[in-house]
Coordinates of C-alpha atoms and ligand atoms in Angstrom, one line a residue:
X1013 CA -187.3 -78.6 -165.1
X1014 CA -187.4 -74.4 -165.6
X1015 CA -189.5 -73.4 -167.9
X1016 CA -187.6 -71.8 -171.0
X1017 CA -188.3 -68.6 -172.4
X1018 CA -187.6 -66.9 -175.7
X1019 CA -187.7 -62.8 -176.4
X1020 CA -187.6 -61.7 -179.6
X1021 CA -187.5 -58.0 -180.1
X1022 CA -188.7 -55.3 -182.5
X1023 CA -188.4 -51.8 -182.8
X1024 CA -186.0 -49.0 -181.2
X1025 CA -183.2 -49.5 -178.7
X1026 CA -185.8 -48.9 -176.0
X1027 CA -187.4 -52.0 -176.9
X1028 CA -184.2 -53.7 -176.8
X1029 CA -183.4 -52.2 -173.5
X1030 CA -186.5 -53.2 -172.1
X1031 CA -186.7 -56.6 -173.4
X1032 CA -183.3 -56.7 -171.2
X1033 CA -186.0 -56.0 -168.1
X1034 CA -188.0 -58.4 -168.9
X1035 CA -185.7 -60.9 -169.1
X1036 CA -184.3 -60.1 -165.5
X1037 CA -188.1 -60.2 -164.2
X1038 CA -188.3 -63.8 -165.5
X1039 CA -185.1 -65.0 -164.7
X1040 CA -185.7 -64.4 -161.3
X1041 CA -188.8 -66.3 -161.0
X1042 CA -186.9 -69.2 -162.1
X1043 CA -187.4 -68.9 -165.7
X1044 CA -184.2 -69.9 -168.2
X1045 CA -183.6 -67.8 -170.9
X1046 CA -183.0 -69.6 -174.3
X1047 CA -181.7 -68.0 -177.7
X1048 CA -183.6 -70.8 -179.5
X1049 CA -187.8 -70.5 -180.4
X1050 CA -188.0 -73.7 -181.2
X1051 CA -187.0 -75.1 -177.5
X1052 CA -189.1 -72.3 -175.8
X1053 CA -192.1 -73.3 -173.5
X1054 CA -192.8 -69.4 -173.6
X1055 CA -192.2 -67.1 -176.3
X1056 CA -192.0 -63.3 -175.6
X1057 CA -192.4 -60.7 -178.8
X1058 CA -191.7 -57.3 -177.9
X1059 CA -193.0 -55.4 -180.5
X1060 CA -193.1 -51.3 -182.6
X1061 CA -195.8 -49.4 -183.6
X1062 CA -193.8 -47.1 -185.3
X1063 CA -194.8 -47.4 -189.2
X1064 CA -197.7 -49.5 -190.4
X1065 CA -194.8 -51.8 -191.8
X1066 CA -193.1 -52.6 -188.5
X1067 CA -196.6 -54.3 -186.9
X1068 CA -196.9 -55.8 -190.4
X1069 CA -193.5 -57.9 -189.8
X1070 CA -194.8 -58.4 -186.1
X1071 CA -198.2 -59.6 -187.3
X1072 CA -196.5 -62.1 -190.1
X1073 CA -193.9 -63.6 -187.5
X1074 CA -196.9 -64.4 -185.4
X1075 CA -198.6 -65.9 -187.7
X1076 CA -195.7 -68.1 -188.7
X1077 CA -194.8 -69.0 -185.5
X1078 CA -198.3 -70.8 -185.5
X1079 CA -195.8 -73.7 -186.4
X1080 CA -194.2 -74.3 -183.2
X1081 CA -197.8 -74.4 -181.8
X1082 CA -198.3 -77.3 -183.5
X1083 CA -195.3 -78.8 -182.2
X1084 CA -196.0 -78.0 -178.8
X1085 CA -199.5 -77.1 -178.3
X1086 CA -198.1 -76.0 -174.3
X1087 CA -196.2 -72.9 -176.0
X1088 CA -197.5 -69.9 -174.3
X1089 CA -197.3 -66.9 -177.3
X1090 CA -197.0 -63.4 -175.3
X1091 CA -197.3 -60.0 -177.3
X1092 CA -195.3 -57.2 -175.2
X1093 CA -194.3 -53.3 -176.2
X1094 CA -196.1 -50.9 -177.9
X1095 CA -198.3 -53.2 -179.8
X1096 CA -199.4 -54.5 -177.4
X1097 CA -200.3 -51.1 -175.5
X1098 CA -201.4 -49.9 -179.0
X1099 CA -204.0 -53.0 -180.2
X1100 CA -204.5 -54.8 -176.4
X1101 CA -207.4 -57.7 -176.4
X1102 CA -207.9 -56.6 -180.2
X1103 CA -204.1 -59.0 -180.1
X1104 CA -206.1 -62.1 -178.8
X1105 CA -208.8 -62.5 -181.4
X1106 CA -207.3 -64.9 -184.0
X1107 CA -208.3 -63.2 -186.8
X1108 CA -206.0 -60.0 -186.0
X1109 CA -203.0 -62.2 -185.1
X1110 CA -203.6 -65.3 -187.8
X1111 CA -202.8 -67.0 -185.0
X1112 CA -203.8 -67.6 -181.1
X1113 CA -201.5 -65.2 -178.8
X1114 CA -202.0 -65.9 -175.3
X1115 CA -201.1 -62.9 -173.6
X1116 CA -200.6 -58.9 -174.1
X1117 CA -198.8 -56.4 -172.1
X1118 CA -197.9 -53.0 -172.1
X1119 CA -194.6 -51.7 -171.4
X1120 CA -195.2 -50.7 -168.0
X1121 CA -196.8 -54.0 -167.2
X1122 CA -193.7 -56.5 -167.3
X1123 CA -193.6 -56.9 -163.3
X1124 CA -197.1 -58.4 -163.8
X1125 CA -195.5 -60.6 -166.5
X1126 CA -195.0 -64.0 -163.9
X1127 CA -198.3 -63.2 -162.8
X1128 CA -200.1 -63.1 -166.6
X1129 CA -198.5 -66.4 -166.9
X1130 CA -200.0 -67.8 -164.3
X1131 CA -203.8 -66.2 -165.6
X1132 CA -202.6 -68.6 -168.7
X1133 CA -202.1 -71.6 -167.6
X1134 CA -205.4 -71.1 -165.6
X1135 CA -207.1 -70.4 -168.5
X1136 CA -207.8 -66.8 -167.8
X1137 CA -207.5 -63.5 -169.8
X1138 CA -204.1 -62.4 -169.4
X1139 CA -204.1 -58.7 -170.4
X1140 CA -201.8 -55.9 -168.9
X1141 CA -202.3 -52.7 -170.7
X1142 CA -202.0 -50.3 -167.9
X1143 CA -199.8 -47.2 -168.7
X1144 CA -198.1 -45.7 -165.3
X1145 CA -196.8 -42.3 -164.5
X1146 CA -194.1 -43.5 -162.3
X1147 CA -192.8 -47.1 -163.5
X1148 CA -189.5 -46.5 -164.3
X1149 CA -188.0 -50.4 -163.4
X1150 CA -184.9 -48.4 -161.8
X1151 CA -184.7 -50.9 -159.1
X1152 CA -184.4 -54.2 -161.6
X1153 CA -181.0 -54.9 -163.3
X1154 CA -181.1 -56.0 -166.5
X1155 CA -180.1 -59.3 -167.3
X1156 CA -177.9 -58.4 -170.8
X1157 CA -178.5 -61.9 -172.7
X1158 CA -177.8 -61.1 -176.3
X1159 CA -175.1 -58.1 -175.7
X1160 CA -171.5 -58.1 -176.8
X1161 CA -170.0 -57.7 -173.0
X1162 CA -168.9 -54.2 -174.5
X1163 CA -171.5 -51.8 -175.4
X1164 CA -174.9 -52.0 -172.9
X1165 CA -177.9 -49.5 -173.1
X1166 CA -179.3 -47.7 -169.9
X1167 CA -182.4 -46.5 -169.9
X1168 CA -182.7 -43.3 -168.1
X1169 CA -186.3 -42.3 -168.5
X1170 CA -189.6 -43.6 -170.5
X1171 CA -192.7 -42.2 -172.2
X1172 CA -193.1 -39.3 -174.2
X1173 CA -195.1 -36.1 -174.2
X1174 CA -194.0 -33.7 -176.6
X1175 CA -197.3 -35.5 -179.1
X1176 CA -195.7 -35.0 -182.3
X1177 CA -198.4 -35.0 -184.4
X1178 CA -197.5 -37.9 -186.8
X1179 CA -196.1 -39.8 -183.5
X1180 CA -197.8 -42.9 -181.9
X1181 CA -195.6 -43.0 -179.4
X1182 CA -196.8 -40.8 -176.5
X1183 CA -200.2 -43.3 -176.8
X1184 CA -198.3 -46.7 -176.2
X1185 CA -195.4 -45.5 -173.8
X1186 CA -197.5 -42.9 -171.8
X1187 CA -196.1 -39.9 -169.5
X1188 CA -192.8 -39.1 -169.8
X1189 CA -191.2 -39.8 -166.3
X1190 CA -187.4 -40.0 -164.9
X1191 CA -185.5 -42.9 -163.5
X1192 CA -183.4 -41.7 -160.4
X1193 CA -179.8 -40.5 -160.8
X1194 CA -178.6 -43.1 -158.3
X1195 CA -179.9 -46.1 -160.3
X1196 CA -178.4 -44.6 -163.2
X1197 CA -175.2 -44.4 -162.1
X1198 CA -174.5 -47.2 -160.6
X1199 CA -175.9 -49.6 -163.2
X1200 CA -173.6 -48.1 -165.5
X1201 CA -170.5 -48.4 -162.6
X1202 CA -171.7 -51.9 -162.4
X1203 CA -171.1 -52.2 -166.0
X1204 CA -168.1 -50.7 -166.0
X1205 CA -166.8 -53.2 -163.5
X1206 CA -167.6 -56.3 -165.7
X1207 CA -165.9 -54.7 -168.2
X1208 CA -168.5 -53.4 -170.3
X1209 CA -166.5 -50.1 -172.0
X1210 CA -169.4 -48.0 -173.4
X1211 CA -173.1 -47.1 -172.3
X1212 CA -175.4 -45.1 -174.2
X1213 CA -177.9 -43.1 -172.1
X1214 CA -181.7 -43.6 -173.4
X1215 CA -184.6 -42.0 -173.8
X1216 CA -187.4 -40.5 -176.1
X1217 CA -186.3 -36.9 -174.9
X1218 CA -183.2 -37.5 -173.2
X1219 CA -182.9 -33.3 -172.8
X1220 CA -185.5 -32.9 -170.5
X1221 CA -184.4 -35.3 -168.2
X1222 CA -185.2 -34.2 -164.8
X1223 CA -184.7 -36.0 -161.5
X1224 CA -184.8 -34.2 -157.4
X1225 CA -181.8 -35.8 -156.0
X1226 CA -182.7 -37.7 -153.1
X1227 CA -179.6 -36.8 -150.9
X1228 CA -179.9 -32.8 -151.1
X1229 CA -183.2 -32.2 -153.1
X1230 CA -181.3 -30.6 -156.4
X1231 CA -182.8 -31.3 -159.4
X1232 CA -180.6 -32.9 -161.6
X1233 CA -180.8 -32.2 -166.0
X1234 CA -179.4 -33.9 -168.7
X1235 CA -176.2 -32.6 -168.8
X1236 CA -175.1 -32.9 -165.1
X1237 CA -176.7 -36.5 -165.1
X1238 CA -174.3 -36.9 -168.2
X1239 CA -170.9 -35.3 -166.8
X1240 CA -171.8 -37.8 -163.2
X1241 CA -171.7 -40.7 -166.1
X1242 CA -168.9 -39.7 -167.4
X1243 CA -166.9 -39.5 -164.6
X1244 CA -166.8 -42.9 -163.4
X1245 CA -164.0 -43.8 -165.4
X1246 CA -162.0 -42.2 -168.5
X1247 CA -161.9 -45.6 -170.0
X1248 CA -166.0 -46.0 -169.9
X1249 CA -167.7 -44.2 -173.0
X1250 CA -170.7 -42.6 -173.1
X1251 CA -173.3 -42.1 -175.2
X1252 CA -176.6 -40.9 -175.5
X1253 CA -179.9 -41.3 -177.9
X1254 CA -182.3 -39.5 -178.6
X1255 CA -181.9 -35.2 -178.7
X1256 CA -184.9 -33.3 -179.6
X1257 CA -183.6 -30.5 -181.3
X1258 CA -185.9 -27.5 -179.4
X1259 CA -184.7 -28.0 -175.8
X1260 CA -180.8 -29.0 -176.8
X1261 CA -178.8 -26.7 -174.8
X1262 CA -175.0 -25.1 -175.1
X1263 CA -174.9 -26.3 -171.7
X1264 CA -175.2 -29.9 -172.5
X1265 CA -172.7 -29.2 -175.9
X1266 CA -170.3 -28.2 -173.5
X1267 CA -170.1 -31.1 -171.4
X1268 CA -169.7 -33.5 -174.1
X1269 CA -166.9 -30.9 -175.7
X1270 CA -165.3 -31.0 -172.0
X1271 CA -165.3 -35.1 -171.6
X1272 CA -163.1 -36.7 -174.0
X1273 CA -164.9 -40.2 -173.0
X1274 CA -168.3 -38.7 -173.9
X1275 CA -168.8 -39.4 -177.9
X1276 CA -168.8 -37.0 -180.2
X1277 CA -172.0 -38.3 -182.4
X1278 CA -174.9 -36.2 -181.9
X1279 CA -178.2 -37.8 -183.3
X1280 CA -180.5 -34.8 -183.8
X1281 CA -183.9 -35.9 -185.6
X1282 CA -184.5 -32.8 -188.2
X1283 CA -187.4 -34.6 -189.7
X1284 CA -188.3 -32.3 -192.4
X1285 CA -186.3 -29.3 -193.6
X1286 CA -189.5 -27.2 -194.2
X1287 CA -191.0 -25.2 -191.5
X1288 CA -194.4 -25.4 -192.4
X1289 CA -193.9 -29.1 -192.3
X1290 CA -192.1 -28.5 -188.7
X1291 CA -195.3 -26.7 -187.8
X1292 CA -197.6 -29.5 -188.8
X1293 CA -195.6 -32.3 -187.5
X1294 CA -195.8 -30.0 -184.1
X1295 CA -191.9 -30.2 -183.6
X1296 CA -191.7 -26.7 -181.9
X1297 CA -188.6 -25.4 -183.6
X1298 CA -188.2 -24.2 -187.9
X1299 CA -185.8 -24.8 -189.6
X1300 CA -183.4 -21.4 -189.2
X1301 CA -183.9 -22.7 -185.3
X1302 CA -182.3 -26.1 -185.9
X1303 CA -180.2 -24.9 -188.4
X1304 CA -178.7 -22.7 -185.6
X1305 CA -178.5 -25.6 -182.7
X1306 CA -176.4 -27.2 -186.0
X1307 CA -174.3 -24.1 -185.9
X1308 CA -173.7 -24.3 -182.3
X1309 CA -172.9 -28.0 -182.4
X1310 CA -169.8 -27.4 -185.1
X1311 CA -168.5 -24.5 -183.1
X1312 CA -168.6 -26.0 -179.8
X1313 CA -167.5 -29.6 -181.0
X1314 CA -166.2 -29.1 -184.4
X1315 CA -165.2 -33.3 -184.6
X1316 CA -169.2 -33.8 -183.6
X1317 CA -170.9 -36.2 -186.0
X1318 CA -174.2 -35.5 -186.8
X1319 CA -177.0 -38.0 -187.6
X1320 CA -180.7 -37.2 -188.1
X1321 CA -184.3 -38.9 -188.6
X1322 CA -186.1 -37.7 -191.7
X1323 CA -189.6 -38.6 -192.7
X1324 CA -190.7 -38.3 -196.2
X1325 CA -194.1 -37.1 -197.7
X1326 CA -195.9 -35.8 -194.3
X1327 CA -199.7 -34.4 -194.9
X1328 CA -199.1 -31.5 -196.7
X1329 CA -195.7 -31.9 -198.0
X1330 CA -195.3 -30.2 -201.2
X1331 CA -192.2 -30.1 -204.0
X1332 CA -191.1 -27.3 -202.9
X1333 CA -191.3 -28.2 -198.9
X1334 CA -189.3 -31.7 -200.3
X1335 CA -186.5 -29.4 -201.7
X1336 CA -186.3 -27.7 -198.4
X1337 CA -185.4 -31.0 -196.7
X1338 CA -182.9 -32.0 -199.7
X1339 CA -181.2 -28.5 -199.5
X1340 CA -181.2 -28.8 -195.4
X1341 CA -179.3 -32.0 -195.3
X1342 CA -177.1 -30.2 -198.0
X1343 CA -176.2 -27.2 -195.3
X1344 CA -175.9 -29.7 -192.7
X1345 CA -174.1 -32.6 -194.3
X1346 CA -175.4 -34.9 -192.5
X1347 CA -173.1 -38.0 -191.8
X1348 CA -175.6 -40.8 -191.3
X1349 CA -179.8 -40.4 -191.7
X1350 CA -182.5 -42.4 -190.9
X1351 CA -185.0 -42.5 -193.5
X1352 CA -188.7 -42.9 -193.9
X1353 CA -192.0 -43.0 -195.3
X1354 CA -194.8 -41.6 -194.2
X1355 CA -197.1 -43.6 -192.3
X1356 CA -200.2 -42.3 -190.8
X1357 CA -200.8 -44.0 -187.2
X1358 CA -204.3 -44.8 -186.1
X1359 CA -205.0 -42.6 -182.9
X1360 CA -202.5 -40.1 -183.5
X1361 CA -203.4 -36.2 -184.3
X1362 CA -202.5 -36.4 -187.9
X1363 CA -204.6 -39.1 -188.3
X1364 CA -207.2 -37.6 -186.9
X1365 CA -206.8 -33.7 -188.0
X1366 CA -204.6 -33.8 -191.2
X1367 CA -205.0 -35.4 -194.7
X1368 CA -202.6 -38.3 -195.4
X1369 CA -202.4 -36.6 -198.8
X1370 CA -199.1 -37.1 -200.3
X1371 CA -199.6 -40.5 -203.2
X1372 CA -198.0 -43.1 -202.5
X1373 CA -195.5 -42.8 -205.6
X1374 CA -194.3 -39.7 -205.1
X1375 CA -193.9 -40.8 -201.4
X1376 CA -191.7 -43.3 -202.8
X1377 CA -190.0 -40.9 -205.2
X1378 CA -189.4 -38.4 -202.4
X1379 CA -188.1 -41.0 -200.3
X1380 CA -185.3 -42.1 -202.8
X1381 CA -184.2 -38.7 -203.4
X1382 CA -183.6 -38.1 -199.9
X1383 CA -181.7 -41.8 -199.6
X1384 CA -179.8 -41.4 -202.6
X1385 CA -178.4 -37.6 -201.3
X1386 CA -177.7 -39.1 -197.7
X1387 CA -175.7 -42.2 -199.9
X1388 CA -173.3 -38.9 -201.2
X1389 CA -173.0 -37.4 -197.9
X1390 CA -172.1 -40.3 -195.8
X1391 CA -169.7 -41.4 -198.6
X1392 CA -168.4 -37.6 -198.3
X1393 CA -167.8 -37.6 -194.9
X1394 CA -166.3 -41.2 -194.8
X1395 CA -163.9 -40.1 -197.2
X1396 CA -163.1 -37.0 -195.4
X1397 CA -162.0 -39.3 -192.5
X1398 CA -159.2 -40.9 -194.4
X1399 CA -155.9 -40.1 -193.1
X1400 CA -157.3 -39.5 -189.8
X1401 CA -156.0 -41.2 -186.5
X1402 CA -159.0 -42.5 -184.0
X1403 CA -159.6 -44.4 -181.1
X1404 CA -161.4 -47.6 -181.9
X1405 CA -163.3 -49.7 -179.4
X1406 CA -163.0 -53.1 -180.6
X1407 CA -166.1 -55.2 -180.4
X1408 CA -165.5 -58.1 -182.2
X1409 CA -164.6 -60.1 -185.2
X1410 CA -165.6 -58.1 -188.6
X1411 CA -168.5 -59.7 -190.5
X1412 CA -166.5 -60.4 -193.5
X1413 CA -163.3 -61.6 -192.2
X1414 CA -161.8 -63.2 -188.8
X1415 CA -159.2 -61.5 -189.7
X1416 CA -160.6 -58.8 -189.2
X1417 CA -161.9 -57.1 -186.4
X1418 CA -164.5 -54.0 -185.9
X1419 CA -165.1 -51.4 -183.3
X1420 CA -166.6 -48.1 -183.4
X1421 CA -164.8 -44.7 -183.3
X1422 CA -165.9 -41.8 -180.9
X1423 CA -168.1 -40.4 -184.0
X1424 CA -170.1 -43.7 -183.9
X1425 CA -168.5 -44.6 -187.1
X1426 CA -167.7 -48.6 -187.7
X1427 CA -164.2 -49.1 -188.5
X1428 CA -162.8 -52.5 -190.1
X1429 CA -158.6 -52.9 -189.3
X1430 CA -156.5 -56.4 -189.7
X1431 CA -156.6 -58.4 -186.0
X1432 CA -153.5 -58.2 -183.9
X1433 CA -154.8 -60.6 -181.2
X1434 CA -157.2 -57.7 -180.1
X1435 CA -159.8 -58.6 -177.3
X1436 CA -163.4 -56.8 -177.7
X1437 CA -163.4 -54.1 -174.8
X1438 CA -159.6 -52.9 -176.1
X1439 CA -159.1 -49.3 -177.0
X1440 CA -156.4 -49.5 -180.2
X1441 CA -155.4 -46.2 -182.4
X1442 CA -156.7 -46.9 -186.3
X1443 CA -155.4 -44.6 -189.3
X1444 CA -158.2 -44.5 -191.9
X1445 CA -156.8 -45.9 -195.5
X1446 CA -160.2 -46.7 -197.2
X1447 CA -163.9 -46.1 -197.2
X1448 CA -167.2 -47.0 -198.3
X1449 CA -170.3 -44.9 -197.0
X1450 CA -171.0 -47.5 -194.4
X1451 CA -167.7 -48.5 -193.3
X1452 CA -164.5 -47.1 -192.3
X1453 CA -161.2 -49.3 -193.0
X1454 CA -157.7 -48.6 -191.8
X1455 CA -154.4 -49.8 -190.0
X1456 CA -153.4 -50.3 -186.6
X1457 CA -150.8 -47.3 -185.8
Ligands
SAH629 N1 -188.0 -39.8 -179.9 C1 -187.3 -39.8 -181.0 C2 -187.7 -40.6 -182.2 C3 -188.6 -41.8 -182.0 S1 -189.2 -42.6 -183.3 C4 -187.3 -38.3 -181.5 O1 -188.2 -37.6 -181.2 O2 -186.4 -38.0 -182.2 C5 -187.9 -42.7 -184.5 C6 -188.2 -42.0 -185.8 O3 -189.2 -42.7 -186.5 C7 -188.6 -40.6 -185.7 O4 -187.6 -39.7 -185.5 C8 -189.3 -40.4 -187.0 O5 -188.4 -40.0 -188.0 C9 -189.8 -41.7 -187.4 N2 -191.3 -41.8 -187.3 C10 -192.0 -41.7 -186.2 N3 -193.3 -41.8 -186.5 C11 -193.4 -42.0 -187.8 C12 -194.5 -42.2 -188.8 N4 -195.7 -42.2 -188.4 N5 -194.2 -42.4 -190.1 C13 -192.9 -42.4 -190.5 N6 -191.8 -42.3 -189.6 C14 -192.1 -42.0 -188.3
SF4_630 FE1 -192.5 -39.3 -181.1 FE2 -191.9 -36.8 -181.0 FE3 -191.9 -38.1 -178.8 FE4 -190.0 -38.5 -180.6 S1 -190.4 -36.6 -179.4 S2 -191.1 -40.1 -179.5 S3 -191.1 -38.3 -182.5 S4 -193.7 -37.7 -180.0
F3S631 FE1 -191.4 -48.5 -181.8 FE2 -192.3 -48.2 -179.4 FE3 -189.8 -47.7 -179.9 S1 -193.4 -47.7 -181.3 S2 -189.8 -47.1 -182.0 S3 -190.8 -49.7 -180.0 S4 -191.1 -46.7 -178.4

């Protein structure tokens, strides 16, 4: 009998994506991939160091998944992602875990991942915690187990350098390096012919993707690597996550206003509206520059949504740097945000150089401000949408209703209309009647 195995995945949509690699790396070793825990011989959590509160929620799963154990003292327990990268053996001492984990590797290591099972089951160590400069896993092909058969992610690149100073992620995902244009594209043509309809481009940085052609030696950017995408088919989507505001060029604006299948939705991570903030957090832009790339986004692509990352109460924040931020997202009008606390990261340069210095309550207090003014201007801009005509990609039943269906609209907007026999993967025209700030309703027209 194969041995089944279980992922269970935490964090951004890189994790996701990569929990997509791993899954193709075990299925060719003759592994079975299961949806259920509780019929898993192996059990895979892929896991975020992002806040304090997301290894929290990994630490307590593990603990309670201590029950299973008990029901089958065989289950191997394996701790992959940036928590893994982040804690390593610290992960195997039962005390840290509340509860035996077998294994630990690191987000470059899943090719060893049929070899650390084998170290388990012959009782050794099995540790992976090696960060590379070139694994990019552009060679594997994801095996898409828990996608809708509509909307797949591609990774196009991995690790991070840019050290923003509150940031943990340059320590667990290492150099930032670039998966070759080829791979790219056709993984997302191979999509494309199974009928997936829309594939969003990843990567920490995505704008300073950079890759030498292997055919003529051209190095390829962002936006050409985008506008090759694009043009596999009119009827594949594209989109892309995540911009850094200081290296987002016109260049790259124009492609996406050329390209009706690339989306109009620009996510563009502000966060803080203060500049002294900007300078402390090491984001290399102020706010006048990002208030400007804003500019250039509404000229250039006036439809554009815009959705951003903000992080409340950063060392040093005062009042008055707080009403910055509020008054930014007030310029900007932001359609979607984001939103967090603070959360100082072991090993990163705040941590180490700046004074977590902001209590806790008005944290909290900041915080709500900033949800409770994102809550207006999502509602705004939902409402501004009704009476508008947009292209829905349907992608399944609605939550609420079968019948019902949802998609999303080219502004990454979800939008709720009555089911005519739609299929997910169909493109159908949707006038808006109705709104709350998270969802758009309409009618078929
Ligand atoms: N690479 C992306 C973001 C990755 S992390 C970018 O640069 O835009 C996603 C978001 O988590 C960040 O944009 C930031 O808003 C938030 N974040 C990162 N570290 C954090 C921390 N220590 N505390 C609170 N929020 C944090
Ligand atoms: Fe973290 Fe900054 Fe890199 Fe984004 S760009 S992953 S926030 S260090
Ligand atoms: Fe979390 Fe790692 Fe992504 S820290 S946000 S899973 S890169």
């Amino acid at each position: 009998m194969e041995k089944k195995i279980y992922i269970e995945t935490y964090g951004c949509q890189m994790n996701f994506s990569d929990s997509e690699i791993v899954a193709s790396i075990m299925t060719d070793k003759n592994y079975e991939s299961t949806t259920e825990a509780d019929k898993a011989d192996i059990i895979f959590i892929n896991t975020c160091s992002i806040r304090e509160n997301a290894e929290q929620k990994v630490l307590n799963r593990l603990k309670q998944l201590q029950v299973l154990r008990k029901k089958n003292p065989n289950l191997v327990l394996g701790v992959l992602g940036c928590m893994a990268e982040r804690m390593k053996t610290e992960l195997l001492e039962e005390t840290t875990a509340g509860s035996k984990v077998d294994m630990v590797a690191g987000p470059d290591a899943y090719r060893d991942l049929p070899q650390l099972l084998l170290d388990v089951e012959t009782g050794q160590k099995a540790v992976n915690v090696i960060l590379s400069a070139e694994e990019t896993y552009a060679d594997i092909s994801p095996v898409r187990y828990a996608g809708n058969g509509v909307s797949a992610f591609i990774s196009i690149m991995r690790g991070c350098e840019n050290f923003c100073t509150y940031c943990v992620v340059p320590y667990t995902r290492g150099k930032e390096r670039s998966r070759s244009v080829s791979s790219i594209v056709s993984e997302a043509h191979d999509l494309f012919e199974r009928g997936y309809r829309e594939i969003t481009l990843l990567g920490q940085n995505v704008n300073s993707y950079r890759y030498k052609d292997e055919m003529n030696g051209k190095v390829i950017g962002f936006h050409e690597l985008l506008q090759m995408v694009a043009d596999i088919d009119p009827l594949l989507r594209v989109r892309f996550a995540t911009s850094h505001p200081k290296d987002m060029s016109d260049e790259l604006l124009e492609v996406i206003a050329r390209n009706q299948n690339i989306c109009k939705a620009i996510h563009l991570p502000v966060q803080s509206g203060s500049s002294a903030v900007l300078k402390k957090m090491n984001r290399k832009y102020t706010r006048e520059v990002y208030l400007q790339r804003i500019q250039s986004i509404k000229t250039l692509i006036p439809e554009a949504a815009i959705t951003t990352d903000i992080i409340a109460g950063f060392c040093g924040e005062t009042e008055q740097d707080h009403q910055e931020t509020l008054s930014l997202m007030k310029d900007v009008g932001f359609d979607f945000a984001f939103m967090f606390k603070y959360s100082e990261r072991p090993g990163t340069i705040a941590e180490k150089k700046l004074k977590d210095d902001v209590p806790e309550d008005v944290k909290s207090k900041r915080l709500q401000e900033i949800i409770d003014l994102q809550n207006k201007l999502s509602l705004k801009s939902n409402r501004d949408d009704v009476g508008k005509v947009f292209e829905v990609l349907v992608e399944g039943r609605s939550r609420k209703s079968d019948k019902y269906v949802s998609g999303r609209n080219s502004q990454n907007k979800m939008v709720v209309f009555p089911d005519d026999g739609f299929k997910p993967g169909d493109y159908v025209k949707v006038k808006i009647t109705d709104c709350t700030s998270a969802t758009l309703k309409g009618v078929v027209v």
